[in-house]
Short mmCIF file of C-alpha atoms in Angstrom, two decimals:
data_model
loop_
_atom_site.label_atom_id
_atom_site.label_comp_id
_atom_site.label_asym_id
_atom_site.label_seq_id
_atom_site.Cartn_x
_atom_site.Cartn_y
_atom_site.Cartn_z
CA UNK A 1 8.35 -27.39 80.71
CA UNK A 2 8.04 -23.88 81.93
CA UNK A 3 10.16 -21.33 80.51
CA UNK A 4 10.61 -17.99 81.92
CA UNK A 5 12.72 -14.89 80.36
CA UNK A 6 14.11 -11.49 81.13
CA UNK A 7 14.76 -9.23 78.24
CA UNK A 8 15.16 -5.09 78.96
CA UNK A 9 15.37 -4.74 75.01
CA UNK A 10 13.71 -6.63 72.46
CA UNK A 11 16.47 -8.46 70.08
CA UNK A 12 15.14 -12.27 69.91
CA UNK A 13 13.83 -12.41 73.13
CA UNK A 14 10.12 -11.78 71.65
CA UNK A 15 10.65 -14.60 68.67
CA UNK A 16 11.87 -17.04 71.14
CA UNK A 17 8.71 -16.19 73.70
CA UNK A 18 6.33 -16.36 70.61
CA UNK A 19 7.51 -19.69 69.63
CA UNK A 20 7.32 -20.91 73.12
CA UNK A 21 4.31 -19.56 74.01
CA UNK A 22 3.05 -21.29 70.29
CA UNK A 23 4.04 -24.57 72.04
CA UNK A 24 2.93 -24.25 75.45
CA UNK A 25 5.96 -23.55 76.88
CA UNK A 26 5.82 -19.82 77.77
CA UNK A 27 5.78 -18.80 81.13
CA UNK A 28 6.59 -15.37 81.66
CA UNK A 29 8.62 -13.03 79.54
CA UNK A 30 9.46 -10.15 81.73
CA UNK A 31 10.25 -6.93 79.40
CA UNK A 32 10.42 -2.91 78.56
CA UNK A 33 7.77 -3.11 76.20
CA UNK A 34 4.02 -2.97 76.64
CA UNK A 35 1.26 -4.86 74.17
CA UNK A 36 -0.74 -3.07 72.14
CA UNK A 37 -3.32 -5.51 73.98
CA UNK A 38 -3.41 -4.24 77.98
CA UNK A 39 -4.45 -1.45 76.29
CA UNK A 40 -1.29 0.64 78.19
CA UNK A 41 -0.38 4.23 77.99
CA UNK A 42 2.96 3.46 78.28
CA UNK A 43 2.70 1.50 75.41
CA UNK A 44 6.12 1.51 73.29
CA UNK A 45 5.50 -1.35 70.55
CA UNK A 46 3.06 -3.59 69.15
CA UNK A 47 5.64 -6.65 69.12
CA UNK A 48 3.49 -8.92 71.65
CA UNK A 49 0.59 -9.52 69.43
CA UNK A 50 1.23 -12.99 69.11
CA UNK A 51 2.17 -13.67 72.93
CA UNK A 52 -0.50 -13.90 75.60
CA UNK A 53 -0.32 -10.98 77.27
CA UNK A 54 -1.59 -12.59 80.32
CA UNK A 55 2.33 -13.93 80.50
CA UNK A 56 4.07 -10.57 80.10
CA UNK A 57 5.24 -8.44 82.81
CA UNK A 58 6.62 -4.69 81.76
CA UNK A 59 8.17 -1.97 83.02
CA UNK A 60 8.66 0.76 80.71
CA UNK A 61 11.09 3.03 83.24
CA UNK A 62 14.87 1.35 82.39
CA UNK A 63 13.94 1.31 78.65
CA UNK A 64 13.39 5.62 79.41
CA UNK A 65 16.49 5.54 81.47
CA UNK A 66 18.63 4.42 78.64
CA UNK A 67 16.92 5.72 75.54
CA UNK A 68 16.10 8.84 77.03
CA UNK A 69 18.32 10.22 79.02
CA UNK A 70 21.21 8.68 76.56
CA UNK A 71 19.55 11.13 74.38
CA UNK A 72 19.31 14.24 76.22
CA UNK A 73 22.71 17.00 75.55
CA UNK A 74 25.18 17.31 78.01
CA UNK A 75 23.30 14.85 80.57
CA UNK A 76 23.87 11.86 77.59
CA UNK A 77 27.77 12.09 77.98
CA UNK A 78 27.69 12.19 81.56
CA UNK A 79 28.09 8.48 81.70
CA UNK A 80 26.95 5.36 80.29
CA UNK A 81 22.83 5.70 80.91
CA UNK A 82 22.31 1.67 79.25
CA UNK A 83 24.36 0.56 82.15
CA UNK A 84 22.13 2.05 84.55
CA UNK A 85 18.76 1.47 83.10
CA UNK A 86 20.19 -2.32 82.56
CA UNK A 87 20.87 -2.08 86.55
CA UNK A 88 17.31 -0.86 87.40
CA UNK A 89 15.67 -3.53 84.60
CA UNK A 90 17.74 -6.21 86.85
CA UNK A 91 16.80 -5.11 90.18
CA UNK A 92 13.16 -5.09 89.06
CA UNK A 93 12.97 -8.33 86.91
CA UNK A 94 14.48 -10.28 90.03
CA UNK A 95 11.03 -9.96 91.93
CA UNK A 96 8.95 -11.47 88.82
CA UNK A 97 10.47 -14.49 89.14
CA UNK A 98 8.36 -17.69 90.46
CA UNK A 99 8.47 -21.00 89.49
CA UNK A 100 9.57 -22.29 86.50
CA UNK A 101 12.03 -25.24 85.01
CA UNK A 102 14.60 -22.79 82.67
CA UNK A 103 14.99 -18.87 83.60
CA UNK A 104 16.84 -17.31 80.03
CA UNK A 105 18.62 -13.84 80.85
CA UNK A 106 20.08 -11.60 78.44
CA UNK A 107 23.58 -10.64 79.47
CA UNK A 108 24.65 -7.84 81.38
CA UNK A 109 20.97 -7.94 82.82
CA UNK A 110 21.30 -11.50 84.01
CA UNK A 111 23.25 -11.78 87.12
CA UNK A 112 20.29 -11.29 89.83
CA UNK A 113 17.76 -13.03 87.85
CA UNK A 114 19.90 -15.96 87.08
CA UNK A 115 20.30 -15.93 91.03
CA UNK A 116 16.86 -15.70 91.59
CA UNK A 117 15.81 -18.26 89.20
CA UNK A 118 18.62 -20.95 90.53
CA UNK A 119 16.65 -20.34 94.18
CA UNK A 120 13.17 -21.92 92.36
CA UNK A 121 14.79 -24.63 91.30
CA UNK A 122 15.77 -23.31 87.31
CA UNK A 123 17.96 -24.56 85.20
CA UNK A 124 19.77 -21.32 84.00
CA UNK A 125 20.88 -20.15 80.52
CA UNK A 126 22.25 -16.48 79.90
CA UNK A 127 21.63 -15.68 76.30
CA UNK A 128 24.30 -13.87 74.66
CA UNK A 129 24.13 -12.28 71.10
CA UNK A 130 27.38 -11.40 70.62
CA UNK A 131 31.21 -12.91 70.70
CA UNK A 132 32.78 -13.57 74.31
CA UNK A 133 32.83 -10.04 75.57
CA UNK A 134 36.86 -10.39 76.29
CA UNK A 135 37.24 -10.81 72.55
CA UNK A 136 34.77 -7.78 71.77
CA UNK A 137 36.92 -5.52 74.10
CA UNK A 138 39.86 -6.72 72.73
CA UNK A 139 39.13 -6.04 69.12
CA UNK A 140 37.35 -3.07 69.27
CA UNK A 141 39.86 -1.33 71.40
CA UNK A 142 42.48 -2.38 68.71
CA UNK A 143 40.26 -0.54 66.31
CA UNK A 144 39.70 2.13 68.37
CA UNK A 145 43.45 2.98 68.68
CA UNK A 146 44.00 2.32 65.39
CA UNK A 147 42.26 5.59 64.68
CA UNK A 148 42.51 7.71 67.55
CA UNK A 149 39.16 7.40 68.64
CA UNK A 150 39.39 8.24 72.52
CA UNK A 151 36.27 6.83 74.47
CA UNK A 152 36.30 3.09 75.73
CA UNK A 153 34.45 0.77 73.42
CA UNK A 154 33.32 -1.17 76.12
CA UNK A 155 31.80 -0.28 79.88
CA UNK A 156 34.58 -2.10 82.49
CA UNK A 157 31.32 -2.70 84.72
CA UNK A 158 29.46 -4.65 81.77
CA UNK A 159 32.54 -6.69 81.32
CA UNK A 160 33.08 -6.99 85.04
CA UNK A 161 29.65 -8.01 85.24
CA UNK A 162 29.36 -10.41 82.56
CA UNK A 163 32.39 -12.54 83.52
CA UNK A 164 30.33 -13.11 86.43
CA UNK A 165 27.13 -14.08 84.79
CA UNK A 166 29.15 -16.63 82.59
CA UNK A 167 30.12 -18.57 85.81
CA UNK A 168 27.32 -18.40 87.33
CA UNK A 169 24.51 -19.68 84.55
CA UNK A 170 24.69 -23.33 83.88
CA UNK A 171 24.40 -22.49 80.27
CA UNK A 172 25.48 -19.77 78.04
CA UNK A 173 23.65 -19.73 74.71
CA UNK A 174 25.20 -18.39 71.58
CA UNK A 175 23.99 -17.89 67.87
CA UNK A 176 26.91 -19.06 65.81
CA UNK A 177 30.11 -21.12 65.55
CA UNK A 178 31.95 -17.94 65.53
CA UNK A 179 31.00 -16.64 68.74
CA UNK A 180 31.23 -20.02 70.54
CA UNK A 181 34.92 -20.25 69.53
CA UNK A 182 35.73 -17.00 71.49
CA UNK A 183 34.05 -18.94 74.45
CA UNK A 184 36.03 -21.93 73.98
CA UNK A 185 39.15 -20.13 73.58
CA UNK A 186 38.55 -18.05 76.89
CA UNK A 187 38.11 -21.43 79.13
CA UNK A 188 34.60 -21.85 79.08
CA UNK A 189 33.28 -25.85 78.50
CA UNK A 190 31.90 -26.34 75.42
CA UNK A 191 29.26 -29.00 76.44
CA UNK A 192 27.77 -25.73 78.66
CA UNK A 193 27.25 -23.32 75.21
CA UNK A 194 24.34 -23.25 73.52
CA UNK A 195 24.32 -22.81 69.60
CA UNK A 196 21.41 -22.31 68.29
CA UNK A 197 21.48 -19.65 64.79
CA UNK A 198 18.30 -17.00 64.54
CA UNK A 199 15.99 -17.24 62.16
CA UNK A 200 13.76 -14.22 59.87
CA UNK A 201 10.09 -13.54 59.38
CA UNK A 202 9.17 -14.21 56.12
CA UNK A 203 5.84 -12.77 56.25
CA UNK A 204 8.36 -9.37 56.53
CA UNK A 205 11.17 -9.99 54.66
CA UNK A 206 10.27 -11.29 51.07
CA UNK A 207 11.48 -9.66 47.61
CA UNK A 208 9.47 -7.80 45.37
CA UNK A 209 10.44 -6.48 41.83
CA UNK A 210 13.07 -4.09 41.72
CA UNK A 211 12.98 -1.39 39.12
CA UNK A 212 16.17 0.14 38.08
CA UNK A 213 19.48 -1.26 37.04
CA UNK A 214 21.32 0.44 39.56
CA UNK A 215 24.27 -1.81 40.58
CA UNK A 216 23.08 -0.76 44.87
CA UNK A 217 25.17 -1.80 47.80
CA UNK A 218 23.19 -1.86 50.85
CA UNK A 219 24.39 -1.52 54.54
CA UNK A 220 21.83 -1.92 57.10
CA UNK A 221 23.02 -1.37 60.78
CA UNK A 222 24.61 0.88 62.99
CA UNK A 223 26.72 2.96 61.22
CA UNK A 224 29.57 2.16 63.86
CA UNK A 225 33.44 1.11 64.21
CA UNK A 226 32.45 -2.10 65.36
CA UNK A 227 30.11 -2.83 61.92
CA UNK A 228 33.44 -2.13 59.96
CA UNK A 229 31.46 0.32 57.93
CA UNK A 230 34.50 2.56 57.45
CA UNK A 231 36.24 -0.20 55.58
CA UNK A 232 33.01 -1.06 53.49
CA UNK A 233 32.73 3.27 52.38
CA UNK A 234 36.87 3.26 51.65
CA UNK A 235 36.28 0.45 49.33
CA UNK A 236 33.27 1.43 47.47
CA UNK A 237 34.32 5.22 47.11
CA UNK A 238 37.45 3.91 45.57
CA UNK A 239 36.01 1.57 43.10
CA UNK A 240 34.18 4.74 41.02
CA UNK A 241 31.65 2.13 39.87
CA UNK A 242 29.21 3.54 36.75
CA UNK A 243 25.18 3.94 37.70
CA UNK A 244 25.96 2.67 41.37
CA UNK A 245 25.58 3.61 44.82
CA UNK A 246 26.15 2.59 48.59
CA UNK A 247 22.94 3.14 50.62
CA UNK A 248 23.53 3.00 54.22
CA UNK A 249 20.86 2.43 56.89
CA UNK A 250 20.59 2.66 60.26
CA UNK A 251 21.87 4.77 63.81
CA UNK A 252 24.77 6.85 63.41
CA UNK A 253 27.29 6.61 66.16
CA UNK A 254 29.79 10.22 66.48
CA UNK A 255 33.09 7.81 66.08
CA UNK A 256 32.35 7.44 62.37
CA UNK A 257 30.99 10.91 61.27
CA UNK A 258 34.74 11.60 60.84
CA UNK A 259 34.73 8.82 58.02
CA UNK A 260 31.17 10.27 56.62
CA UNK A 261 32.48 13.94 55.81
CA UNK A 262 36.01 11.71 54.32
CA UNK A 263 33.59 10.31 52.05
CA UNK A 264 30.63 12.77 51.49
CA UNK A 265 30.00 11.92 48.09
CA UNK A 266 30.28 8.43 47.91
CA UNK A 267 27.14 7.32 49.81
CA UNK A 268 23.73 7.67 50.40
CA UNK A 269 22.35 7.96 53.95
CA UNK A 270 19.14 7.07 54.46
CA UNK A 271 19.06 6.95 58.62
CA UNK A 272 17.36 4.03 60.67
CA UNK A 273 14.19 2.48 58.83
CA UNK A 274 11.12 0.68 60.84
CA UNK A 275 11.31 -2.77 60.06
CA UNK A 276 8.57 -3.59 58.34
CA UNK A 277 9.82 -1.03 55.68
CA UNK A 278 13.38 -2.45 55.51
CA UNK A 279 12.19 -5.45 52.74
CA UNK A 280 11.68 -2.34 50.13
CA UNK A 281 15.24 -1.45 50.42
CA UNK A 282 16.75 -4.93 50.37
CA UNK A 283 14.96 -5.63 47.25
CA UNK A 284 15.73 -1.76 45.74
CA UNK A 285 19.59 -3.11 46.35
CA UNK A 286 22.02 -5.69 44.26
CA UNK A 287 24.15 -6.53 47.06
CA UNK A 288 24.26 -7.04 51.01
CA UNK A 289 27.79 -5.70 52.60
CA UNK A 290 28.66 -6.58 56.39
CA UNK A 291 32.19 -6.30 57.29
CA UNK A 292 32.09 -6.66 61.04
CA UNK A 293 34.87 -6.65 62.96
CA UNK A 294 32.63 -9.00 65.58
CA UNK A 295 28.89 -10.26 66.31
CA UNK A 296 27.53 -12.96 67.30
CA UNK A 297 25.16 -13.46 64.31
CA UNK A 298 23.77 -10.45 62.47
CA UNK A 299 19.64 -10.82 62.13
CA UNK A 300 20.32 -8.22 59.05
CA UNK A 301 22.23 -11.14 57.29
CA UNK A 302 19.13 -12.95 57.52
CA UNK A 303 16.96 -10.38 56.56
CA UNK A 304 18.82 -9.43 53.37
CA UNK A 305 18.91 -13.03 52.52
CA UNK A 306 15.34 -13.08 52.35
CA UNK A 307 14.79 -10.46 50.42
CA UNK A 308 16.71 -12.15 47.50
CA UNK A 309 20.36 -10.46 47.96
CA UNK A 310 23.55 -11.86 47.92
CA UNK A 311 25.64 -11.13 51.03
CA UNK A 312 29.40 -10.08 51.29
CA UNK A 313 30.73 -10.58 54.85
CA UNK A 314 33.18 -10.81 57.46
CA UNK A 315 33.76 -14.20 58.81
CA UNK A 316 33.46 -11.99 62.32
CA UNK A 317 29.78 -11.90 61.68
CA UNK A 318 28.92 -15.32 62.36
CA UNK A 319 27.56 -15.99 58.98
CA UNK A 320 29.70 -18.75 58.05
CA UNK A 321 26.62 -20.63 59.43
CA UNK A 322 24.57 -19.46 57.23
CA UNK A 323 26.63 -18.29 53.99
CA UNK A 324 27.62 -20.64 51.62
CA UNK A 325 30.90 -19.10 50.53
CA UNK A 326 30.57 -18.40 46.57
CA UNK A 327 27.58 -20.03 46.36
CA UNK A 328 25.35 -17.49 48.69
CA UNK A 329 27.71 -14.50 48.43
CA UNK A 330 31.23 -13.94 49.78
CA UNK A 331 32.89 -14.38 53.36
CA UNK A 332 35.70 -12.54 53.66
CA UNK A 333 38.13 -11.46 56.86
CA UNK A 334 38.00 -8.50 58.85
CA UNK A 335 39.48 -4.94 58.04
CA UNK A 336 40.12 -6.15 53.82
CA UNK A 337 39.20 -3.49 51.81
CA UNK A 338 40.91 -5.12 49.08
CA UNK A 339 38.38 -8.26 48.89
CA UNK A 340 35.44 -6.04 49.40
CA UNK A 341 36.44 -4.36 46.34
CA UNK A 342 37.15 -7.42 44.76
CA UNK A 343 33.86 -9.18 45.68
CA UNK A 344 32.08 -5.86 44.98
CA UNK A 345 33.49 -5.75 41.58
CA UNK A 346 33.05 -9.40 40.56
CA UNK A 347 29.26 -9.03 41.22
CA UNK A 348 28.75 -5.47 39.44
CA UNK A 349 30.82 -7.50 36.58
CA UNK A 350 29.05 -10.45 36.44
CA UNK A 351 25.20 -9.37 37.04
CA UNK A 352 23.52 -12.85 36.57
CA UNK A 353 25.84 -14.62 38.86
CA UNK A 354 24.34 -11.58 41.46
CA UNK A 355 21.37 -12.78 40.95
CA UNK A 356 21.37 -16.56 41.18
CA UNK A 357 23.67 -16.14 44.11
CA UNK A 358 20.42 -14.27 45.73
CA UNK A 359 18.12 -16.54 44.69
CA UNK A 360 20.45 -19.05 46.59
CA UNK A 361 20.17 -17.40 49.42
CA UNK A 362 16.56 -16.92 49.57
CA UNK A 363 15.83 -20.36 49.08
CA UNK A 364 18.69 -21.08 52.24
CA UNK A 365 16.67 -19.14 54.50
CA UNK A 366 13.37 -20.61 53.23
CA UNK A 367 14.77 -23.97 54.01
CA UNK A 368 16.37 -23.79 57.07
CA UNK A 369 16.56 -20.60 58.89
CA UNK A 370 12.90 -19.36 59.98
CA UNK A 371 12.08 -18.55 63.46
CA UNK A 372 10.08 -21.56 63.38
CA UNK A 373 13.52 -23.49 62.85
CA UNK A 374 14.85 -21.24 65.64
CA UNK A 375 12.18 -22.21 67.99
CA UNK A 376 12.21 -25.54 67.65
CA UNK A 377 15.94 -26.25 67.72
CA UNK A 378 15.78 -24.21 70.87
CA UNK A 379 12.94 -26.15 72.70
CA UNK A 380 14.90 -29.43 71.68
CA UNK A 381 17.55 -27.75 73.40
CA UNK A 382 15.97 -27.05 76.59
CA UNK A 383 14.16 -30.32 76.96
CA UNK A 384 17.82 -32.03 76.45
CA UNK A 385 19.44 -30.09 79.09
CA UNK A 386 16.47 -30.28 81.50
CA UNK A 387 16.86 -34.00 81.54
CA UNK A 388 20.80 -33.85 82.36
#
């Protein structure tokens, strides 16, 4: 089995080429990122240390497109840059393609590739990370008029695109039950999705001691609409908890600034952390809080899990996988700032129920949600639909 795939960012594409390539089934990841290995210039990350290099092709200039002109003022609100630099990763990738048995496309970057990869005789699969992107517009542009916000949550030329990419792969794969619902419900076949949950690196995420008796509530991820991270800084600021704090983490996005300066004194910003670093802040913290309005399956879910921390989160996150409700932590529905209070207040209440429900969720992810797991549910995967 040969396995090629086409990633212009990194999300899971380099776990599920590592495992692969682990197995023998690697044979070409095609990517933005250089190796720390071919020795590059251009070099952005060290991520491929554990892939042969001698099986990655990179091109470093749509990862500049849409970091770096995205960046730039004035130019970065001309338009949507990721949509172009996604457009010039495509029109590249599609000429790295040889032979192989499954080509695996990340959406919105898929449709040439996928086209490309049918013509050698692949079986196709586009990998999607989040929900159906008809229910993503959907919700988010709910949200977004719910408050005002102006600009369009969603580029009509990714959705346009996408739709397209979902007919035309033979298989769409998905992380949780949540997302492959929305696919279901929008007329696509079950038997073609793919659901397969992600896993963490526990050589990274682990707990170590932590040394105050702060009661911390962590948020790790964009600090955006679609994270519902407005709902999670209402409910804490109201709660007017004694020796606590909300510690937030990650990119800020301008539609939520407005809800920063609402509630200036009720947080802690600490902006976006390398990963290897993130481990010291789960285990600094009491409590994980995701209240997504949609994803497919956070990896930060994971990740807090593994650091020994209870997790409160929407059922929109596609934890119910994962979380054992009241046993791991707390899922809870979308846009309740009442139950994050509630859950929030239970736990700051009831501090050795916190921590056994962490130590419940360590030992989950321990058990059955490594990227080993991952990998080899996935190969099982493949080899089942390459003999259909």
């Amino acid at each position: 089995m040969k396995v090629t795939i086409a990633c212009i960012g990194k999300f899971h594409a380099f776990y599920l080429a590592e495992e692969l390539d682990k197995h023998g089934y690697l044979h070409k990841l095609i990517t933005t990122y250089y190796s720390k290995k071919q020795n590059s210039y251009l070099r952005l990350r060290n991520d491929l240390e554990n892939i042969d290099p001698s099986k990655v092709v990179a091109n470093v200039l749509p990862a500049l497109v849409g970091s770096g002109l995205g960046r730039l003022p004035y130019i970065g609100q001309l338009d949507n840059w990721n949509y172009y630099a996604a457009c010039l990763f495509e029109l590249w990738a599609k000429k790295q393609i040889d032979n192989c048995d499954i080509m695996v496309a990340w959406a919105d970057t898929a449709l040439s590739t996928l086209k490309v990869g049918k013509s050698h005789g692949a079986v196709t699969v586009v990998e999607r990370g989040s929900s159906h992107i008809l229910f993503q517009k959907k919700i988010l542009e709910e949200e977004y008029e719910k408050y005002g916000i102006k600009t369009k949550p969603v580029d009509e030329r990714i959705v346009e695109k996408e739709l397209v990419e979902y007919e035309e792969a033979d298989y769409i794969s998905v992380p949780s039950s949540f997302a492959k619902q929305t696919y279901i419900e929008r007329g696509i076949n079950p038997s073609k999705i793919i659901q397969i949950p992600y896993g963490v690196d526990l050589s990274v995420f682990k707990p170590i001691q932590k040394d105050d008796d702060i009661f911390r509530v962590i948020f790790v991820g964009n600090l955006s609409i679609r994270k519902g991270v407005h709902y999670l800084l209402e409910a804490f600021s109201s709660l007017k908890l004694k020796n606590s704090e909300l510690v937030l983490a990650g990119t800020l996005t301008p539609e939520v600034k407005p809800f920063l300066n609402l509630y200036k004194d009720g947080f802690k910003y600490i902006g976006r952390l390398p990963q290897k670093e993130l481990y010291k802040y789960f285990s600094k913290s009491s409590v994980f809080v995701l209240p997504s309005l949609e994803e497919g399956l956070a990896l930060t879910i994971l990740q807090a899990m593994a650091c020994g921390l209870p997790i409160i989160c929407s059922t929109n996150t596609g934890a119910l996988d994962i979380v054992n409700d009241s046993i791991d932590g707390f899922i809870i529905p979308i846009r309740d700032i009442e139950t994050i209070q509630e859950k929030l207040l239970y736990l700051y209440e009831n501090k050795e129920v916190c921590k056994k429900m962490g130590a419940s969720a360590l030992k989950k992810v321990h058990q059955s949600f490594t990227w080993n797991n991952y990998g080899d549910k996935m190969i099982e995967s493949y080899k089942k639909i390459l003999k259909k």
